[in-house]
Short mmCIF file of C-alpha atoms (C1' of nucleotides) in Angstrom, two decimals:
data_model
loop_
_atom_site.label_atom_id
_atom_site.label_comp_id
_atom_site.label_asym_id
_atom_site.label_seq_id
_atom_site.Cartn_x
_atom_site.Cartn_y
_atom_site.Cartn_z
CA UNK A 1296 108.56 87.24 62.88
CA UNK A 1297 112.28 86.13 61.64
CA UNK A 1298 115.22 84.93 64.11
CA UNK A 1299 116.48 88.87 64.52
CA UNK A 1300 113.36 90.02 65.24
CA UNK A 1301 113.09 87.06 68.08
CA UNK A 1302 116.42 87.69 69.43
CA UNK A 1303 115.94 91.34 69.82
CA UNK A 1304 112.66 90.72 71.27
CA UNK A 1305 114.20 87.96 73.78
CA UNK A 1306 116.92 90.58 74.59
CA UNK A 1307 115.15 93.07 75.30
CA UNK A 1308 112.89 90.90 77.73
CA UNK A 1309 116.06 89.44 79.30
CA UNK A 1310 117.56 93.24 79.57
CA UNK A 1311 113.83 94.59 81.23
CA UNK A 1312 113.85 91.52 83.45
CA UNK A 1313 116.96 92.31 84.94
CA UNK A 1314 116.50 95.58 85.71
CA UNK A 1315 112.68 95.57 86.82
CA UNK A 1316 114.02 92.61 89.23
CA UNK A 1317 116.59 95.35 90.62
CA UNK A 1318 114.28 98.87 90.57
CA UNK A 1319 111.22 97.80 90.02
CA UNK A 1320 108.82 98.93 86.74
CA UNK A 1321 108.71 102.89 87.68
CA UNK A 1322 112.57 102.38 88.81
CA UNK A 1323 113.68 101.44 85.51
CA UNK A 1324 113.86 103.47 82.79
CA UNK A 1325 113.11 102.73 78.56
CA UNK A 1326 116.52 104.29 77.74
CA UNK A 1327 118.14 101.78 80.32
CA UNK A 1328 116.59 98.44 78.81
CA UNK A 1329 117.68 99.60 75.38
CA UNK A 1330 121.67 99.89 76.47
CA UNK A 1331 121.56 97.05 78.28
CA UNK A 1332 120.11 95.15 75.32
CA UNK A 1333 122.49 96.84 73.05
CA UNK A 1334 119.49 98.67 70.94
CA UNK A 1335 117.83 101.71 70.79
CA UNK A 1336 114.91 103.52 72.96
CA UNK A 1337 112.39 103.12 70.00
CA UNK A 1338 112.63 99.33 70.23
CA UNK A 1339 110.70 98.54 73.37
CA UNK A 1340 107.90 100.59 71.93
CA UNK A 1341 108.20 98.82 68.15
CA UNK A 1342 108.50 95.29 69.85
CA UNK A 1343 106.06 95.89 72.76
CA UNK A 1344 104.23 99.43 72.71
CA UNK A 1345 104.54 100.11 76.06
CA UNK A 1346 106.73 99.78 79.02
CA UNK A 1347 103.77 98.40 81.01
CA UNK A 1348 103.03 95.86 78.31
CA UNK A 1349 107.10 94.96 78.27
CA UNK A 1350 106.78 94.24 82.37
CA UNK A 1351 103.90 91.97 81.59
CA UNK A 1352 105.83 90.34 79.35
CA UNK A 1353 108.91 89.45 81.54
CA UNK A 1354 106.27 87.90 83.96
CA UNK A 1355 105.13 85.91 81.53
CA UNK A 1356 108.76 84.74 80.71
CA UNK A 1357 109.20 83.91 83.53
CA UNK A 1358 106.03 82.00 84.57
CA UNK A 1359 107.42 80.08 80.90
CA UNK A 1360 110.84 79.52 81.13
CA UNK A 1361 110.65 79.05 84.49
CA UNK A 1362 107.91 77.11 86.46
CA UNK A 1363 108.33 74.87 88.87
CA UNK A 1364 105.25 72.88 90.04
CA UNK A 1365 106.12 69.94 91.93
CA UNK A 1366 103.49 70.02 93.93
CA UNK A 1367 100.91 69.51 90.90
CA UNK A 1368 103.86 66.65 89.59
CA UNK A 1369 103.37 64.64 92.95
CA UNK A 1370 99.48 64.77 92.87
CA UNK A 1371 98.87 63.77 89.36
CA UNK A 1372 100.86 60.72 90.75
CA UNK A 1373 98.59 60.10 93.14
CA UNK A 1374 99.41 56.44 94.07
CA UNK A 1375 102.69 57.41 95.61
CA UNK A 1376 101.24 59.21 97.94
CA UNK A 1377 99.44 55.86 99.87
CA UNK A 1378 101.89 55.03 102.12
CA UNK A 1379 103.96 57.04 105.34
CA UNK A 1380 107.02 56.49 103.06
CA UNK A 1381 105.51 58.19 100.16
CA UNK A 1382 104.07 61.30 102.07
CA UNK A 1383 107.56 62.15 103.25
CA UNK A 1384 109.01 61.88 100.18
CA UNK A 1385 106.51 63.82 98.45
CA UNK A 1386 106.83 66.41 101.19
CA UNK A 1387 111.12 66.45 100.82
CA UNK A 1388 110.63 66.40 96.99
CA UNK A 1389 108.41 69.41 96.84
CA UNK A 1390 110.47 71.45 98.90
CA UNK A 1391 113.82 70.27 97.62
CA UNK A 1392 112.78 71.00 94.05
CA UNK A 1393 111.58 74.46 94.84
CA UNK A 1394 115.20 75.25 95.94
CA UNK A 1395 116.99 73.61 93.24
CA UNK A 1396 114.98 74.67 90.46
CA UNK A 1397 114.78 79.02 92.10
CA UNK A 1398 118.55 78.48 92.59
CA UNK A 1399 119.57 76.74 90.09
CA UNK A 1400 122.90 77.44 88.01
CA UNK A 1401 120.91 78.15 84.51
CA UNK A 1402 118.02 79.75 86.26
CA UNK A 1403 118.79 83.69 85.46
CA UNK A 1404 119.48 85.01 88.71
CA UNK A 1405 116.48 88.19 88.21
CA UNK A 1406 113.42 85.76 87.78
CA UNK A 1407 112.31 84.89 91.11
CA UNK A 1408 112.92 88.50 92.98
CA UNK A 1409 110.80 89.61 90.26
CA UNK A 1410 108.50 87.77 90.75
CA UNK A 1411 107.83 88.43 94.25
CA UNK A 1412 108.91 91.92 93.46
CA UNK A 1413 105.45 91.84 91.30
CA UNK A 1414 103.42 90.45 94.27
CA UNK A 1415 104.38 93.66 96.44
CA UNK A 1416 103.81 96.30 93.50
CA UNK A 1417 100.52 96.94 92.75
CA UNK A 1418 100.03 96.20 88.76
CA UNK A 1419 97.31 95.63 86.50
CA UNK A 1420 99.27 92.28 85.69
CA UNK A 1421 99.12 90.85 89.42
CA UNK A 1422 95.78 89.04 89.24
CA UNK A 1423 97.08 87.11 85.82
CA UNK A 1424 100.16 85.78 88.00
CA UNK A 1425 98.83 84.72 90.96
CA UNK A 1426 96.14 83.15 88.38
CA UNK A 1427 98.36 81.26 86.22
CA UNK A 1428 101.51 80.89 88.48
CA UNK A 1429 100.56 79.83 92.47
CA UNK A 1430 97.62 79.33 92.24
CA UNK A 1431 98.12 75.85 90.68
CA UNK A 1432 101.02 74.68 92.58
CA UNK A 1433 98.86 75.98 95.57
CA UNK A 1434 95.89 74.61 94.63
CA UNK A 1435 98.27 71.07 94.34
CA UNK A 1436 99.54 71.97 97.82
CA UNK A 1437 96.42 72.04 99.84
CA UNK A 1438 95.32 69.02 98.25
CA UNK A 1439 98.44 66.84 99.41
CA UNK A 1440 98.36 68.23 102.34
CA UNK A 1441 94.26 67.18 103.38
CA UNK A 1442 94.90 64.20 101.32
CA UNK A 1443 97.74 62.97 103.95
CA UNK A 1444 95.79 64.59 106.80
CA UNK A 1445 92.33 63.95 106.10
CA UNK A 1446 90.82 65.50 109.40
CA UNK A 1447 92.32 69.07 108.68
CA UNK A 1448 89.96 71.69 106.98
CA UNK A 1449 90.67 73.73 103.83
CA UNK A 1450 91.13 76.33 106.12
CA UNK A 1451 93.88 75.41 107.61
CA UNK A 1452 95.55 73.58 104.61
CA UNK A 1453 95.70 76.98 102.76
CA UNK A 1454 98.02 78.08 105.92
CA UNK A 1455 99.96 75.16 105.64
CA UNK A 1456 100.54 76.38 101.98
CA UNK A 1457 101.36 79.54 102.83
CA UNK A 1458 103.98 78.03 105.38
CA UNK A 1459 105.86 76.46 102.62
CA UNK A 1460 105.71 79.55 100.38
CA UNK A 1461 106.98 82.28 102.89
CA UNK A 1462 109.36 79.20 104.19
CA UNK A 1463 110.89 79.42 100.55
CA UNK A 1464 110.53 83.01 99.60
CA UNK A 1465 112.33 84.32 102.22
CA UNK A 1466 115.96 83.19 101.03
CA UNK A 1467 114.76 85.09 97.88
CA UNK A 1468 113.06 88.75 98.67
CA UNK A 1469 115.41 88.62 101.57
CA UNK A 1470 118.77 87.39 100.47
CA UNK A 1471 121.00 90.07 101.29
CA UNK A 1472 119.52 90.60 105.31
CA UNK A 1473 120.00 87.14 105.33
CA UNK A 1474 123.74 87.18 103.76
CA UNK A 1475 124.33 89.84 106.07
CA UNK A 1476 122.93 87.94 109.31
CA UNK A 1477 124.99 85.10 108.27
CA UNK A 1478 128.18 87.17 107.49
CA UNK A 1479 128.64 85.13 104.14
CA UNK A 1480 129.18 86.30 100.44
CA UNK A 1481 126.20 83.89 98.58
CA UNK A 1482 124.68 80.80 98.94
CA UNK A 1483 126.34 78.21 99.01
CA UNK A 1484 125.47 74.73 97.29
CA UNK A 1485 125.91 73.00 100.67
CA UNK A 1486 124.32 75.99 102.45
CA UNK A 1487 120.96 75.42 100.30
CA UNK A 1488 120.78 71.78 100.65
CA UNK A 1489 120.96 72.17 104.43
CA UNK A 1490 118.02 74.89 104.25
CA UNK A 1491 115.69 72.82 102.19
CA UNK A 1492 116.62 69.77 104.50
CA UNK A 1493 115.91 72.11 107.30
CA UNK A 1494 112.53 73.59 105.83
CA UNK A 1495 111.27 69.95 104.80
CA UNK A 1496 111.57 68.92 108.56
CA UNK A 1497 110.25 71.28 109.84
CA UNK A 1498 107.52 71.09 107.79
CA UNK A 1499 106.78 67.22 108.31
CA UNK A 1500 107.38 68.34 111.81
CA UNK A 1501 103.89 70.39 111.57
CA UNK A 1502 101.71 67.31 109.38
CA UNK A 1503 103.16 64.78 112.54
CA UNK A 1504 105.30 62.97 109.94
CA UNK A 1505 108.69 62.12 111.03
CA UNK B 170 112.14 123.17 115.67
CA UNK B 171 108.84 124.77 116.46
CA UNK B 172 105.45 122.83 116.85
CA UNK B 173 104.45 124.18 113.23
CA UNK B 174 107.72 122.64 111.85
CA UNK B 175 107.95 119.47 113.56
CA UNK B 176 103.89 118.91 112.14
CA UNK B 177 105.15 119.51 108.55
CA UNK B 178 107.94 117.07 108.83
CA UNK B 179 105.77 114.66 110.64
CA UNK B 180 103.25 114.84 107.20
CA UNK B 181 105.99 114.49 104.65
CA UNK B 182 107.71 111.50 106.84
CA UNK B 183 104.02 110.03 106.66
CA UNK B 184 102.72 110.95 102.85
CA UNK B 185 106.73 110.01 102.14
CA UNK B 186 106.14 106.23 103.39
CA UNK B 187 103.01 105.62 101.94
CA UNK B 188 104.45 106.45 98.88
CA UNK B 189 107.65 104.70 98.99
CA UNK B 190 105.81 101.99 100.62
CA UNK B 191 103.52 101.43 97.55
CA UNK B 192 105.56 102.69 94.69
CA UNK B 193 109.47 102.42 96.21
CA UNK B 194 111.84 105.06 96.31
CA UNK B 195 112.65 105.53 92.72
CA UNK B 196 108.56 105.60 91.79
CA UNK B 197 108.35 108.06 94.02
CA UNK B 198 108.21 111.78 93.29
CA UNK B 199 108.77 114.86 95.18
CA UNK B 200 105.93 116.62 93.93
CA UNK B 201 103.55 113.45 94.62
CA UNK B 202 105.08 113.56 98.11
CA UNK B 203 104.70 117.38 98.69
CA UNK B 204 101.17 117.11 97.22
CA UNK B 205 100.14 114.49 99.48
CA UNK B 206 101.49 116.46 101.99
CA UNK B 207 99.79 119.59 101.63
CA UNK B 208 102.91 121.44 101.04
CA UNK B 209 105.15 122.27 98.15
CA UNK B 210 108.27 120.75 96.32
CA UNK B 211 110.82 122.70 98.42
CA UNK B 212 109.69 121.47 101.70
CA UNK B 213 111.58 118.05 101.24
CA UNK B 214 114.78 119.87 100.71
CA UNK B 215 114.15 122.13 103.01
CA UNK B 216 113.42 119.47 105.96
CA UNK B 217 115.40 116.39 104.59
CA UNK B 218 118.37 117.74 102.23
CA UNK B 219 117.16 114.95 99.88
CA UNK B 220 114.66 112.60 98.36
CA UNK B 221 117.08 109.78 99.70
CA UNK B 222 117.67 111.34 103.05
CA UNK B 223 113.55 111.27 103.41
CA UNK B 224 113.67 107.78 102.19
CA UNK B 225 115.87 106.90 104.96
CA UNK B 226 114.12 108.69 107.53
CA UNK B 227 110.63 107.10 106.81
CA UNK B 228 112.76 103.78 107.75
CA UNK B 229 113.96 105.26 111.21
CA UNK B 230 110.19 106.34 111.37
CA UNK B 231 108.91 102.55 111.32
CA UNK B 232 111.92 101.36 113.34
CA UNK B 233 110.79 103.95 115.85
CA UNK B 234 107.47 104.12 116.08
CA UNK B 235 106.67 100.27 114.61
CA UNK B 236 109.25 98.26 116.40
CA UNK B 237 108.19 95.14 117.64
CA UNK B 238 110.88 92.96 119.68
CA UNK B 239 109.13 90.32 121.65
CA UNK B 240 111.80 87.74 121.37
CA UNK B 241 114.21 90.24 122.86
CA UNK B 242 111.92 90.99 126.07
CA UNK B 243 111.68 87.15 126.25
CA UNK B 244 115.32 86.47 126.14
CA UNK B 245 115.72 89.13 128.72
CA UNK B 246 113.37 87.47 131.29
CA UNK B 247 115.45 84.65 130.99
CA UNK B 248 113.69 82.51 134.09
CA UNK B 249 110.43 82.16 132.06
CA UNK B 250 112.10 80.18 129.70
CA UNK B 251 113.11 77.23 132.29
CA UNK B 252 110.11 75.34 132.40
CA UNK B 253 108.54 73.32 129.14
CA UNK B 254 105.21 75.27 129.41
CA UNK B 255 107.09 78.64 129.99
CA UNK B 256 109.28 77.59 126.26
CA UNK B 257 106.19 76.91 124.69
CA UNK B 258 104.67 80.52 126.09
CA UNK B 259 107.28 82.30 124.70
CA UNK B 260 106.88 81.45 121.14
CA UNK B 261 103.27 81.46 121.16
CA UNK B 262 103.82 85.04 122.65
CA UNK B 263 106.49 86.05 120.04
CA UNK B 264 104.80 84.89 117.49
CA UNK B 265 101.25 86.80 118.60
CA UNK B 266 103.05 89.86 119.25
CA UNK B 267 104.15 89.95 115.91
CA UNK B 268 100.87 89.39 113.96
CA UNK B 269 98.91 91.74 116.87
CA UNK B 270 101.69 94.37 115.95
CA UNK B 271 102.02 94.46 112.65
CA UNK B 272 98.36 94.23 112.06
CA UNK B 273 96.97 96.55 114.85
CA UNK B 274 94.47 99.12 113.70
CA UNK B 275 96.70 101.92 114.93
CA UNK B 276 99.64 100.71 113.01
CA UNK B 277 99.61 102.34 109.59
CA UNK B 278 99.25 100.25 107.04
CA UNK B 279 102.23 101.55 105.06
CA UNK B 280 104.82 100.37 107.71
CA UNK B 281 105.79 97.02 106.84
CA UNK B 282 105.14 96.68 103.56
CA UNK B 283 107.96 99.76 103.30
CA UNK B 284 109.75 97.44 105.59
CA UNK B 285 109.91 94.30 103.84
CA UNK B 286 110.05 96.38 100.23
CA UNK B 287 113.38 98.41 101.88
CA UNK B 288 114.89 94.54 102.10
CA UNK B 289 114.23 93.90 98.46
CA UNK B 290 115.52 97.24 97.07
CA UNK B 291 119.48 97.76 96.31
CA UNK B 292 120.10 100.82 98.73
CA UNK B 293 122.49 102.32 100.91
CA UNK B 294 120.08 102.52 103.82
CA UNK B 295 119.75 98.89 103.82
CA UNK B 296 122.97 97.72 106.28
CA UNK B 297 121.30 99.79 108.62
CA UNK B 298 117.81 98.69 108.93
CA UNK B 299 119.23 95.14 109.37
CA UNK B 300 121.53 96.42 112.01
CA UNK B 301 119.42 98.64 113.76
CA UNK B 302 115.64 96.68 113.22
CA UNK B 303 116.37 93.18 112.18
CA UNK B 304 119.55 92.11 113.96
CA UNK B 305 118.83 92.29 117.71
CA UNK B 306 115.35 90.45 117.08
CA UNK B 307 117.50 88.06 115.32
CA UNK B 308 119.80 87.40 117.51
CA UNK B 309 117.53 86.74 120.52
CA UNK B 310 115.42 84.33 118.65
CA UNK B 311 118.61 82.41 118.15
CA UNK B 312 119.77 82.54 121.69
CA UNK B 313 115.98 81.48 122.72
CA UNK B 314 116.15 78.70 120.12
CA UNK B 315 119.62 77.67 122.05
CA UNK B 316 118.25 77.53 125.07
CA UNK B 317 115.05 75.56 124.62
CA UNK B 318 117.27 73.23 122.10
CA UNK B 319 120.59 72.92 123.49
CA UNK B 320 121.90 70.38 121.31
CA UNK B 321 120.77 72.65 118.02
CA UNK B 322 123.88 74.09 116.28
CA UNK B 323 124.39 77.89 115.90
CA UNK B 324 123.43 77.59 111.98
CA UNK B 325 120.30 75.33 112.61
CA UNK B 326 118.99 78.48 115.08
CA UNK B 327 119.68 80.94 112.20
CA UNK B 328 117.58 78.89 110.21
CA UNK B 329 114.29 78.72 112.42
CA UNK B 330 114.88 82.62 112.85
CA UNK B 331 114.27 82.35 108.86
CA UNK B 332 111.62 80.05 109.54
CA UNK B 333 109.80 82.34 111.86
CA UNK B 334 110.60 85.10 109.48
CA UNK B 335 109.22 84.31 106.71
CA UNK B 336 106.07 82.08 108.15
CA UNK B 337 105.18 85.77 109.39
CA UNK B 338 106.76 87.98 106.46
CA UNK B 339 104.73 86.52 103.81
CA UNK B 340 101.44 87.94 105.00
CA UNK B 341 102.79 91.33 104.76
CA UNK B 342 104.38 91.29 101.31
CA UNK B 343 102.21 88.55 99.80
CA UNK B 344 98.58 90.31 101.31
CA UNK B 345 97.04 91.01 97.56
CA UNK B 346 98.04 87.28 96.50
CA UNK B 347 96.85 85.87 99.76
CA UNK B 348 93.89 87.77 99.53
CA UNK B 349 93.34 86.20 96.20
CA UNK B 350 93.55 82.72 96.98
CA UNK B 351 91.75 83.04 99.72
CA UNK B 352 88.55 84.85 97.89
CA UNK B 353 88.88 87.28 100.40
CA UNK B 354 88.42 91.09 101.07
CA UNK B 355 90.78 91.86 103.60
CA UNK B 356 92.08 89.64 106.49
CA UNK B 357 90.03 89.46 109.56
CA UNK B 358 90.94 89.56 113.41
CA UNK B 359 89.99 86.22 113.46
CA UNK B 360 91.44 85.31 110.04
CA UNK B 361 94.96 86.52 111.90
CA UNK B 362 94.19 84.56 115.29
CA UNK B 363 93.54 81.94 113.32
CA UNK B 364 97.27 82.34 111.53
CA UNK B 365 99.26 82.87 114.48
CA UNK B 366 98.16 79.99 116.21
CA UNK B 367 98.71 77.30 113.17
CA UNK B 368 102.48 79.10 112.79
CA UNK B 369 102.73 79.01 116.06
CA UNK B 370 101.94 75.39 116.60
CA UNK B 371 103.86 74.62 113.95
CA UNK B 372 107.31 76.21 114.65
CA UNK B 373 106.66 74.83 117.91
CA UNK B 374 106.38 71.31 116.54
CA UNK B 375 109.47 71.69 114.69
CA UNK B 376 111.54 72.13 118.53
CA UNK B 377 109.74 69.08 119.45
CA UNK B 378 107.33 71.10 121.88
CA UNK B 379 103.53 70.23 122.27
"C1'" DG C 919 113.18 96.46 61.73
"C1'" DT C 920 116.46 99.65 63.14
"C1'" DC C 921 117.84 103.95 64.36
"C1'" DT C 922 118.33 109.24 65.14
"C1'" DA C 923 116.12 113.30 66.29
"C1'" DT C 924 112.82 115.42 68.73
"C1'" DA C 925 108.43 116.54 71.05
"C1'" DA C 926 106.03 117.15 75.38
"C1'" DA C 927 105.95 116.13 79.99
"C1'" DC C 928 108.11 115.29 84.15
"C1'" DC C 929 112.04 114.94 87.40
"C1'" DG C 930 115.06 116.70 91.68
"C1'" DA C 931 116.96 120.65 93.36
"C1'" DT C 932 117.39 125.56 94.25
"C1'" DA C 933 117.09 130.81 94.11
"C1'" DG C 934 114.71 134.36 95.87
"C1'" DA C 935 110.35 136.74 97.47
"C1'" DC C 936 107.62 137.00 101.52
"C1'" DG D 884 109.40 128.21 107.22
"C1'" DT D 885 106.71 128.51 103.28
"C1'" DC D 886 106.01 129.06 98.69
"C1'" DT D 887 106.42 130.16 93.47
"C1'" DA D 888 109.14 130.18 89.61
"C1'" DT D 889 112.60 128.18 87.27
"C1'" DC D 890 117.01 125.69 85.86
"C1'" DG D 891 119.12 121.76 83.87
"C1'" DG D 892 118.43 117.24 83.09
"C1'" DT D 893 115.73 113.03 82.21
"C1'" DT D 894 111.51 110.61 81.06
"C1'" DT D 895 108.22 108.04 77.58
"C1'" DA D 896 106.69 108.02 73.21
"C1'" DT D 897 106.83 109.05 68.35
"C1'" DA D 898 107.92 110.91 63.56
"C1'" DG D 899 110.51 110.09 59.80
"C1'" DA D 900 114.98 108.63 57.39
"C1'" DC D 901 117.08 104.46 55.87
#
DNA sequence: GTCTATAAACCGATAGAC
DNA sequence: GTCTATCGGTTTATAGAC
């Protein structure tokens, strides 16, 4: 595979990734990807055989280019997590990274409503996402969570995980309600810092850590 | 508009949202929805003008037959809110109705997840739903928030209307992932007790209310 | 590997019979 | 109001030239 062959296949991902983001995979249409990637409809099926098998694929780029799992970060480092002091950081880090690293500046703006995107569609490829992409930073989740409240079941950790994730996911699958509630244009920098300093109380709020 | 007429809208409206609800507007065909149905391809132009203008209507459909707006009853009845326990009623009761609505057996299934999909998609029809179905719910958990929180600034309210959003949100758009994790079949009516009370308790520990 | 041309199927919308 | 037939356009996928 030489460097052309990459960058076509890399644009052609980037192209698909935008536009399955914004219509979805039955939305978007071969013919589309190939303008938009400045090459021709017979690519996608050279490079990837299938339109199905090219959606896969911009999952997969995405999962690569860009995870975040602080969660899993702040349990390998277990012994930080001994004292009061340590929880709440952990807690503030976790969230805080989520929102700098989903809205960050060099973070292409299609990945994450894609992803989510993919967890309302039903596709062949869902089971392989929430596989290799939540569940580990879930898994992480629940863990910090009983480890810093010992007394609460797994039950009732997985909730507090799925707190944090619809907490989050919300400024993404529903930016533009929200944009429109808040009569602004975008996020703003200051905007998201006050949101993930909002969402991280709240949260401590819930485990009795203040 | 005759009895016979009104029943055939009725089933494209209803075939029509499934549809869109699974597979979004643009994965959606005519013939699929005609089919489903049990009439033909020039019924939707005949009833609707439009693919689109169907689309659309399926969204007035849910706002009209799925609305749920317990925070704006609350806010009315505005002497319930004046004790502590009567504050703490209220959001356990907003937050109840929402889960009880959105997952009652007669709701169809199709309603929310068209909903929350209708937020993600790029479409004209979107302004409206937030005006018309999002907005006034909005707006009175804000005011509620106010009240029980006086000192809480108008942007910190807008933010635990997110809050409350998305802690319920995500178990509508996220169900197959959920499902998942949890190494379960479907969620139970204990499963969603069980979830409205931990979001409950914990959006009420966030206002400082036990 | 890239591209044009094209095949075969499907799309939304509509005309016209009943 | 309902339905079939059909128009004009688009879809995915592929064959074959370079």
């Amino acid at each position: 595979m030489n460097t052309h062959e990459l960058d076509t296949k890399t644009a052609l991902i980037q192209a698909a990734g935008e536009l399955f983001a914004q219509h979805g995979l039955e939305g978007t249409s071969v013919r589309a990807i190939a303008e938009k990637a400045s090459s021709n409809i017979a690519a996608v099926n050279y490079h990837f055989g299938s339109k199905e098998n090219l959606y896969k694929e911009t999952l997969l780029y995405v999962a690569r280019y860009g995870e975040t799992y602080p969660a899993v970060r702040f349990w390998k480092d277990e012994t930080r997590l001994q004292t009061r002091e340590g929880q709440i950081e952990a807690i503030r880090g976790i969230v805080a990274e989520k929102f700098r690293v989903i809205f960050a500046e060099n973070t292409p703006s299609w990945f994450w409503p894609l992803m989510l995107r993919s967890l309302l569609d039903p596709s062949p490829s869902l089971a392989e996402v929430v596989q290799n992409v939540f569940k580990p930073e879930h898994d992480a989740i629940t863990q910090i969570v009983r480890h810093i409240k010992p007394e609460m079941d797994e039950a009732t950790a997985h909730l507090w995980g799925f707190l944090l994730f619809g907490a989050v996911a919300i400024y993404v699958f529903a930016r533009a309600p929200i944009l429109m509630l808040l009569g602004r244009q975008d996020y703003s920098r200051e905007f998201l810092d006050s949101v993930s300093d909002f969402v991280s109380n709240a949260l401590l709020a819930s485990l009795d850590l203040r």
